[in-house]
XYZ file of C-alpha atoms in Angstrom:
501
model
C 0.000 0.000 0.000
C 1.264 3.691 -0.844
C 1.755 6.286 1.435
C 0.594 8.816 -0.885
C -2.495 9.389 0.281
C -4.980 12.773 2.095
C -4.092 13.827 5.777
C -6.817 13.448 7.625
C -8.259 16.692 8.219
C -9.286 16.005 11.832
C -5.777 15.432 13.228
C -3.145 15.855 10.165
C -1.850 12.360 10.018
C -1.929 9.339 7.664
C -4.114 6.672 8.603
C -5.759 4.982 5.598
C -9.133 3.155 5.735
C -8.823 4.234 9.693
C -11.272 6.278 11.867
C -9.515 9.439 12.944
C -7.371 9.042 16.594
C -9.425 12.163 18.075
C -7.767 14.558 20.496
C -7.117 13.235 24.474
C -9.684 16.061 26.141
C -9.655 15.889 29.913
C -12.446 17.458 32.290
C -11.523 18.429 35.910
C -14.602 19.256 38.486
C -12.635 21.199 40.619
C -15.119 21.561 43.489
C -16.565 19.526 45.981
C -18.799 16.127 45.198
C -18.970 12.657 46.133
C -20.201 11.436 42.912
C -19.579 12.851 39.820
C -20.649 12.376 36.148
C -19.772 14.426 32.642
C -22.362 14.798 30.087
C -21.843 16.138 26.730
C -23.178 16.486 23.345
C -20.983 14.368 21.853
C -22.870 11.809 23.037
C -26.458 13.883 22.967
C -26.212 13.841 26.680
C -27.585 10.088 27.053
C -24.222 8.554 28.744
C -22.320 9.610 31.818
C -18.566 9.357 32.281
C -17.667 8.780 35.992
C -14.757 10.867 36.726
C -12.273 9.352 38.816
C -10.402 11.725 41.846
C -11.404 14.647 40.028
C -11.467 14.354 36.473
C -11.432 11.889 33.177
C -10.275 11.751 29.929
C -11.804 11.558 26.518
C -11.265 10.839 22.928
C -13.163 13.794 21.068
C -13.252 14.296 17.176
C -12.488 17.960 16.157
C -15.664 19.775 16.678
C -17.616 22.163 19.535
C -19.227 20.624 21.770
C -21.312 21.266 24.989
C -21.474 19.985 28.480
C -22.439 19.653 32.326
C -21.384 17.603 35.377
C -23.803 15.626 37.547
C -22.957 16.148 41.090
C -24.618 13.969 44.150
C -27.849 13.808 41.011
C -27.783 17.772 41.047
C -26.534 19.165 37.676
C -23.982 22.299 38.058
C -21.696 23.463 35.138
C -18.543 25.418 35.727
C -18.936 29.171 35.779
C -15.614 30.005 35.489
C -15.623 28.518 32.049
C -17.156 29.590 28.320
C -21.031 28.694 28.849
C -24.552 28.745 26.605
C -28.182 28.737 27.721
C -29.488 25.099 27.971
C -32.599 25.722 27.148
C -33.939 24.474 30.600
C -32.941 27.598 32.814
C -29.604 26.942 33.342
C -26.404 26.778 31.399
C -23.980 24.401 29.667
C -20.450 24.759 29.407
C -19.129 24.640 25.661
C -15.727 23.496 24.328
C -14.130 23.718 20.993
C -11.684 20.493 20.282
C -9.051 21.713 17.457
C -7.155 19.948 14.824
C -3.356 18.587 16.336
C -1.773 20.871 14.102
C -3.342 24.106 15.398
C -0.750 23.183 18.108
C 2.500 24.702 18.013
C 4.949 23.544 20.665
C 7.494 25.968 21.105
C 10.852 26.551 23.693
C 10.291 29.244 26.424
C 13.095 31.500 24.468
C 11.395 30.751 20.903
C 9.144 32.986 18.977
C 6.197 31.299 16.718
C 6.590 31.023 13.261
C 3.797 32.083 10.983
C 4.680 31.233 7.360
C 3.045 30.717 3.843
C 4.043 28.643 0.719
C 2.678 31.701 -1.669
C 3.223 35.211 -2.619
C 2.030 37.306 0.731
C 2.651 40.425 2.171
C 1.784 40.874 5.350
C -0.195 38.452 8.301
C -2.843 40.549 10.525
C -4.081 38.243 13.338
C -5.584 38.485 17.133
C -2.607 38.432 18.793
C -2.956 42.620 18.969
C -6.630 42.444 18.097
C -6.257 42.603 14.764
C -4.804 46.181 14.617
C -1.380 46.395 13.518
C 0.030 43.710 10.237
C 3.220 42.111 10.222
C 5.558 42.744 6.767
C 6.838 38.943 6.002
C 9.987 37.967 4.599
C 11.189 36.300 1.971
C 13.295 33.017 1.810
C 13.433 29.721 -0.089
C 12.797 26.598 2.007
C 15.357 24.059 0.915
C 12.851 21.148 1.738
C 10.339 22.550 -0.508
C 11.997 23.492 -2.802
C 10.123 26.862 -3.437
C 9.695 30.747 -1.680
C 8.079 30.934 1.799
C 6.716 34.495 3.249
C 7.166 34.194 6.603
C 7.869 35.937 10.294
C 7.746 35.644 13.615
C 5.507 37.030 16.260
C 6.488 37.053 19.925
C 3.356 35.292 21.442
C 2.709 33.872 24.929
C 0.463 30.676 25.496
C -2.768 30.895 24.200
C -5.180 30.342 21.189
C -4.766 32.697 17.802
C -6.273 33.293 14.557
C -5.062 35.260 11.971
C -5.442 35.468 7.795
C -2.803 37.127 5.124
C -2.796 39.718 2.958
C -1.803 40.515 -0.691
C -2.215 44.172 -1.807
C -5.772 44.824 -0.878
C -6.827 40.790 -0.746
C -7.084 39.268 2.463
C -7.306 35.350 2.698
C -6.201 32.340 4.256
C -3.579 29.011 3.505
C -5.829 26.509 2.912
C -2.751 23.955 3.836
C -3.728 25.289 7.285
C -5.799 25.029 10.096
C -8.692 26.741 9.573
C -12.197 28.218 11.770
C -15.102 30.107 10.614
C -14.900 33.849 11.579
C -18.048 35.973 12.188
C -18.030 37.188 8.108
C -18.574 33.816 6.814
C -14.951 33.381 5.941
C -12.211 31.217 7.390
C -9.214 32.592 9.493
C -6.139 30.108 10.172
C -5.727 29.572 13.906
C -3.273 28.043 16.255
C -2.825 27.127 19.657
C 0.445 28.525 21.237
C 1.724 26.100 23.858
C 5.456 26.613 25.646
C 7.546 24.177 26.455
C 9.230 24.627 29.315
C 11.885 22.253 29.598
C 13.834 22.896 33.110
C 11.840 21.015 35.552
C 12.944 21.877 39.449
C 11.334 18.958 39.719
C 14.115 16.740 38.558
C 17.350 16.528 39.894
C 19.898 16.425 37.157
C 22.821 15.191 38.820
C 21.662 12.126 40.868
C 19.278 9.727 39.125
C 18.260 6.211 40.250
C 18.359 3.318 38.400
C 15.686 0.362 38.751
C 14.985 -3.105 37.744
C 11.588 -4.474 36.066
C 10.444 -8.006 35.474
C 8.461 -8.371 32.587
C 5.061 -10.246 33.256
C 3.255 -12.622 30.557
C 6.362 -12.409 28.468
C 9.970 -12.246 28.644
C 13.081 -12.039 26.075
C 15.834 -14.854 26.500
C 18.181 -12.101 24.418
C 17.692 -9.817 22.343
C 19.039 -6.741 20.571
C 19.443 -4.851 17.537
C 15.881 -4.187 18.126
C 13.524 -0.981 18.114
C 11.682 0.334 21.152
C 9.047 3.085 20.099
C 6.634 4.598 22.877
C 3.359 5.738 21.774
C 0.874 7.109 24.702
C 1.340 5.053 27.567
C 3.052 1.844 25.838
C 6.362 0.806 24.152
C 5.940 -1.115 20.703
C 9.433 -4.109 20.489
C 9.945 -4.983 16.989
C 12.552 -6.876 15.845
C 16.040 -7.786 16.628
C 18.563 -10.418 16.909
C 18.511 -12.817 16.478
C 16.077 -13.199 13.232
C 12.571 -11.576 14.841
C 10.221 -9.724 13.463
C 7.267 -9.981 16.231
C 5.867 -7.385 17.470
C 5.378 -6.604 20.910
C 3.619 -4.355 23.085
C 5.216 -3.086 26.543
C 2.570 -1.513 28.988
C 3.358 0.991 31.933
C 1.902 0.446 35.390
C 2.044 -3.273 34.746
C 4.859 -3.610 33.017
C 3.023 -6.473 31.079
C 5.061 -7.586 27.669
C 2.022 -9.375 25.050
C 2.542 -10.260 21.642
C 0.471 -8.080 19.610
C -1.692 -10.358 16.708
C -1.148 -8.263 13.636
C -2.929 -7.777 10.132
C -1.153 -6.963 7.077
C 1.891 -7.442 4.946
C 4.507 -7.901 7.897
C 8.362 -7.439 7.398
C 10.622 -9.977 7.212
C 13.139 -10.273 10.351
C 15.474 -8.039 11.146
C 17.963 -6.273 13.500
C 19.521 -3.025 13.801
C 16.820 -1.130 11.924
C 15.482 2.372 12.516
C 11.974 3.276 14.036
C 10.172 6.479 14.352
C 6.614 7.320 15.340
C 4.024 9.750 13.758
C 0.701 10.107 14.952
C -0.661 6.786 15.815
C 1.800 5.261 13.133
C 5.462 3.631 13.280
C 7.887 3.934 10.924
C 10.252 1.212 10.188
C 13.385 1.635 7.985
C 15.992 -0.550 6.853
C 17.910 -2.892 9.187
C 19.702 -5.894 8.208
C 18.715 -10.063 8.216
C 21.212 -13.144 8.174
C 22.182 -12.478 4.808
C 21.128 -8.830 3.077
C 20.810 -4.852 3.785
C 17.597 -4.242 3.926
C 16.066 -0.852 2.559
C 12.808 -1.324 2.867
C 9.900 0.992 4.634
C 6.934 -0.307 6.616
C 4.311 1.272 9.101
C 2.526 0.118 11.471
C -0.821 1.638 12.597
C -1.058 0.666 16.344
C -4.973 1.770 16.451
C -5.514 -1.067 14.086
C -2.328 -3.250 14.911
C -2.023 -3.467 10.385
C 1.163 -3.543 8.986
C 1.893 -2.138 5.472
C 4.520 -2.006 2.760
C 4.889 1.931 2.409
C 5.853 2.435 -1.613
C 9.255 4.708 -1.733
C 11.932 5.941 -4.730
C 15.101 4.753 -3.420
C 17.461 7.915 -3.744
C 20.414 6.876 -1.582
C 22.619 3.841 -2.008
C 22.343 0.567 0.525
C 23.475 1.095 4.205
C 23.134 0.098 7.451
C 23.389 1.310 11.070
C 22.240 5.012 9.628
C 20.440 7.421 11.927
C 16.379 8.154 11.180
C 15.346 11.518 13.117
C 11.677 12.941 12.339
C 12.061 16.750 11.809
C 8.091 17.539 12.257
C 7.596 21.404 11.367
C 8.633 20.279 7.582
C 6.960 16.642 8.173
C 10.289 15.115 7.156
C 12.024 11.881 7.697
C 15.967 12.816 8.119
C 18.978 10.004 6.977
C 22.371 10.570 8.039
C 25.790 8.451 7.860
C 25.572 4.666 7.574
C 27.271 1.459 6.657
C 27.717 -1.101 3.743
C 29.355 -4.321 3.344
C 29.122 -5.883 -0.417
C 28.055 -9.472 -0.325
C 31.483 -10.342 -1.717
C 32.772 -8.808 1.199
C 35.214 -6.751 -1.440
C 33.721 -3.068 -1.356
C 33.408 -1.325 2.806
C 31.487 2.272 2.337
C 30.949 4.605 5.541
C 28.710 7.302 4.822
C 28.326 10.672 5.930
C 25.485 12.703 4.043
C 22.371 13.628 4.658
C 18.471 12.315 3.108
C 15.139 13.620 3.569
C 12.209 12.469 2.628
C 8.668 14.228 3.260
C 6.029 12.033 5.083
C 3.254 12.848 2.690
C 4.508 11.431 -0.121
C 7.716 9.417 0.694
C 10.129 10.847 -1.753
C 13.704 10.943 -0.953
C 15.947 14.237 -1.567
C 19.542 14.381 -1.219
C 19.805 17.528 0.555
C 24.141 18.672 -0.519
C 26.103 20.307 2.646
C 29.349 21.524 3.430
C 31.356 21.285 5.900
C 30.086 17.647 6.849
C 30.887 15.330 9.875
C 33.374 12.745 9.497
C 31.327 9.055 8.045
C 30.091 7.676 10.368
C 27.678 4.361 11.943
C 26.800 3.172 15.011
C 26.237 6.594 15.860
C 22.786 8.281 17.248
C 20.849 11.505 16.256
C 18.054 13.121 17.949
C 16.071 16.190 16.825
C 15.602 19.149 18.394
C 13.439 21.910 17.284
C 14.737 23.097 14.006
C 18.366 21.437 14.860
C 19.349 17.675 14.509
C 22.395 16.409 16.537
C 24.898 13.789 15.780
C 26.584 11.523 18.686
C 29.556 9.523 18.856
C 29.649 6.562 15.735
C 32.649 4.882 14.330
C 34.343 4.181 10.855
C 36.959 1.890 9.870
C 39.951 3.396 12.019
C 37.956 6.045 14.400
C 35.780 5.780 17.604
C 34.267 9.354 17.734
C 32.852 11.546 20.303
C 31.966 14.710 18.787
C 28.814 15.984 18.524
C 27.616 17.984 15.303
C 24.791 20.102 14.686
C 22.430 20.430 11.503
C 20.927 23.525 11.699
C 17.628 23.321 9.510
C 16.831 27.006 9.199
C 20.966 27.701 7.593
C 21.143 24.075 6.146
C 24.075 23.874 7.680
C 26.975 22.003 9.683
C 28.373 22.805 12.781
C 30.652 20.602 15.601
C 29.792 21.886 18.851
C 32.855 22.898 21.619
C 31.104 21.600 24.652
C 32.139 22.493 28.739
C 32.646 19.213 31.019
C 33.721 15.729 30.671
C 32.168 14.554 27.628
C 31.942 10.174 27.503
C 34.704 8.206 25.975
C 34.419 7.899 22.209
C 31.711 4.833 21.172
C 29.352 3.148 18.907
C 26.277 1.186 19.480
C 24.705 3.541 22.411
C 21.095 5.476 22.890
C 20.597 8.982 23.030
C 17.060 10.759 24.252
C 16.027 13.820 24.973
C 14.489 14.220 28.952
C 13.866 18.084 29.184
C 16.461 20.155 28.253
C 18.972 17.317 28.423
C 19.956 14.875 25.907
C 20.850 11.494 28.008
C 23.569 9.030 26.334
C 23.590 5.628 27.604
C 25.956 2.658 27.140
C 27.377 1.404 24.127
C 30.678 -0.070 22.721
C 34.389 1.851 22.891
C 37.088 1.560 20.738
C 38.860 -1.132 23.396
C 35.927 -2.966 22.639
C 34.415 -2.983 25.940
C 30.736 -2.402 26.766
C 30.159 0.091 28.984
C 26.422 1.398 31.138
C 27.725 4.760 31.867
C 25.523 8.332 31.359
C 25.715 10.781 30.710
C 23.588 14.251 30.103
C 24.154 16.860 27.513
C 22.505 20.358 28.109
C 22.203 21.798 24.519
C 20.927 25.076 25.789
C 24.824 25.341 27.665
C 26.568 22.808 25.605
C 27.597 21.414 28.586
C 27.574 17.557 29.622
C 26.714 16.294 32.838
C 28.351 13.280 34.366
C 25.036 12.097 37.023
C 25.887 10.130 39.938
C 24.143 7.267 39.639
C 22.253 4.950 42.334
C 20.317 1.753 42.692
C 20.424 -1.001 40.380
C 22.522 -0.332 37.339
C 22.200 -1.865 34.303
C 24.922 -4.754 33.536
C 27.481 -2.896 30.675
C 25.521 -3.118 26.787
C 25.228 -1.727 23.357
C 22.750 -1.960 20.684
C 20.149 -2.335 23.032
C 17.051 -0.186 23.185
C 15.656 2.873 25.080
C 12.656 5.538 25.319
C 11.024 8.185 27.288
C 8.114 7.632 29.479
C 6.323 10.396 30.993
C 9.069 12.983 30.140
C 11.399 12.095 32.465
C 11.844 8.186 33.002
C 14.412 6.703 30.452
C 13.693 3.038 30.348
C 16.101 0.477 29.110
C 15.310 -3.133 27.387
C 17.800 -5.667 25.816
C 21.230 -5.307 24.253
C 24.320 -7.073 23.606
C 26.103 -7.570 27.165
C 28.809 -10.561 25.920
C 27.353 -14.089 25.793
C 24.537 -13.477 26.975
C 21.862 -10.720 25.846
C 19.240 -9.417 27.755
């Protein structure tokens, strides 16, 4: 099945011959009551949702909506809150759901970006109430390969609509998301939400390490696989030796099932890529007992179906590459990699850089000076508008620079850190927790295997060595690793010697 298909208009993703995964909406009564119930219109009032401590959760479709608790059998609605006559004397609350991409996740010390892929002049929105426009500028986006008008407008949290204008035309990008305004036109809109990443919550120099048996199911070894966290599980695929199940890793429980799948599933394989998108997973590449494998497939975890996703092969057979997801463009990012002919008679180490946009799955060769030394084994991790590079090897080298691609320049840059930065390796993790990227484990060039981390601030470009307590991992590489909750790393598998857990 192609991949060239129609976002959904609901939430902006892919998912063909699938019902739309709606927007998580959560409800908190924040008063007093024994026994409380939600009622809505998205249900035309007839079911109640018990709300447990003092709220639930919901899966609601784009749309408005209205609603009203039912407290001890007496209904109340919240009159803090938007509200509309109910007909009955009273009042309901009201709620608009928006599509995911009205949602713009930003730093605390970035400004939005407002753009357009066609000839504008200026953006007037409701940021100032609509008084004063905003002259756009004029580059060409290297990704699309055309002009973009665009600027950017110092905004604090909150919701905003706003249209452009050429000469005396006002109008909106259709490409956008879009609400009805009180003319019986559309403006574009967008929800402004700040990440803040320092948490005084967490303590960045001590962290605590523990162990977790696996119920229902268990691994004898395994590694070279893929561990990809989508709400509140982890989806296993692959690995060595020669698997391609696919499992499904659940928090609180910590219960490990085999998923039953539908569709055209991929042959086995280890050391692949994964990424996720939406309620999808993209798999890339990897390698079986015998061949490099370039191939693409997705999984849609709402309807556990696997598919072949159809590609144009632009870059030449590799393994051990890096796969980021760089989402303001919607693009799949390739760097570095490995090949080994069959023969054994050709060795390539790669170091340049592929994108390919998620609509349509077309690979571009994006050309860039000033380029990190080839490289595999090595890890990348996207943030914002910037992609860095970790560690990696080559024939003669254990590296432990890091690099930065900087999407807005399209350029290279090797970052001069502060601190004790890890010994050179291959075969580690890197994820991001905060403002921190964590690197954990891997192989050196003594080839030893090592379950040290280590903490890179990319706001200081500073790395942190943690102390570390409780039960450490046993030394590994080419294991796996995620982030729960924004700040739990969690660890499965690897190669630790003769045995792999």
């Amino acid at each position: 099945m192609n991949i060239n298909m129609n976002r959904c208009q609901d939430c902006g993703n892919i998912h063909p011959r699938q019902p739309c995964a709606a927007q998580p909406v959560t409800f908190i009564w924040p008063y007093e009551g024994i026994d409380v119930l939600l009622f809505g219109s998205w249900n035309l009032f007839q079911v109640g949702t018990k709300l447990i401590g003092n709220k639930c959760t919901l899966n609601l479709a784009v749309g408005q909506y209205e609603y009203k608790f039912l407290v001890d059998n007496q209904w109340r609605y919240l009159q803090n809150q938007e509200t509309v006559n109910d007909n009955h004397g009273s009042y309901n609350n009201m709620i608009q759901v928006l599509p995911k991409r009205a949602y713009q996740i930003f730093e605390s010390n970035a400004k939005p970006l407002i753009r357009l892929f066609e000839v504008a002049e200026e953006v007037i929105g409701s940021w100032d109430n609509w008084s004063q426009p905003l002259k756009l500028q004029k580059r060409y986006n290297q990704f699309k390969l055309c002009d973009e008008y665009y600027t950017y407008v110092d905004l604090q949290e909150g919701r905003y609509e706003f249209i452009f204008k050429r000469g005396s035309q006002y109008f909106h990008d259709s490409c956008q998301p879009t609400i009805m305004n009180s003319f019986g036109r559309k403006n574009n809109i967008m929800v402004v939400l700040i990440n803040r990443t320092e948490s005084q919550e967490l303590d960045f120099n001590n962290v605590y390490w523990t162990k977790h048996d696996l119920l229902y199911h268990t691994f004898d070894h395994i590694y070279g696989h893929t561990m990809t966290s989508i709400g509140n599980q982890f989806y296993i695929f692959g690995g060595a030796p020669s698997r391609n199940e696919m499992y499904k890793l659940t928090f609180g429980d910590h219960q490990l099932n085999l998923e039953e799948t539908e569709g055209e599933m991929p042959r086995p394989r280890a050391y692949h890529n994964a990424l996720a998108y939406g309620d999808k997973i993209l798999f890339f590449g990897g390698v079986d007992e015998h061949n490099i494998l370039n191939d693409h497939f997705v999984y849609v975890t709402s309807a556990k179906t696997w598919y072949l996703a159809k590609t144009d092969k632009k870059w030449t057979e590799r393994e051990r590459a890096s796969l980021t997801f760089y989402a303001q463009e919607e693009l799949v990012i390739l760097f570095g990699g490995y090949y080994l002919s069959p023969d054994l008679e050709v060795e390539l180490i790669y170091n340049d850089v592929y994108y390919m946009n998620i609509q349509n799955m077309q690979w571009v060769k994006l050309n860039i000076n000033n380029q990190p030394s080839p490289r595999y084994g090595h890890t990348a991790i996207q943030v914002n508008e910037k992609m860095y590079i970790f560690c990696g090897k080559n024939q003669d080298e254990y590296f432990n620079d890091i690099w930065v691609l900087n999407f807005d320049s399209v350029q290279w840059q090797q970052i001069q850190t502060q601190g004790v930065a890890p010994e050179p390796r291959y075969g580690h993790t890197t994820n991001l927790i905060k403002s921190k990227i964590c690197i954990f484990g891997g192989r050196n060039s003594k080839s030893n295997r090592l379950n040290d981390l280590h903490l890179f601030d990319f706001i200081t470009n500073t790395w942190i060595t943690p102390t570390q307590y409780g039960q450490m991992p046993s030394p590994r590489y080419f294991h796996a690793a995620d982030i729960y909750n924004g700040e739990q790393l969690w660890i499965l598998g690897g190669n630790i010697g003769l045995k792999q857990f």
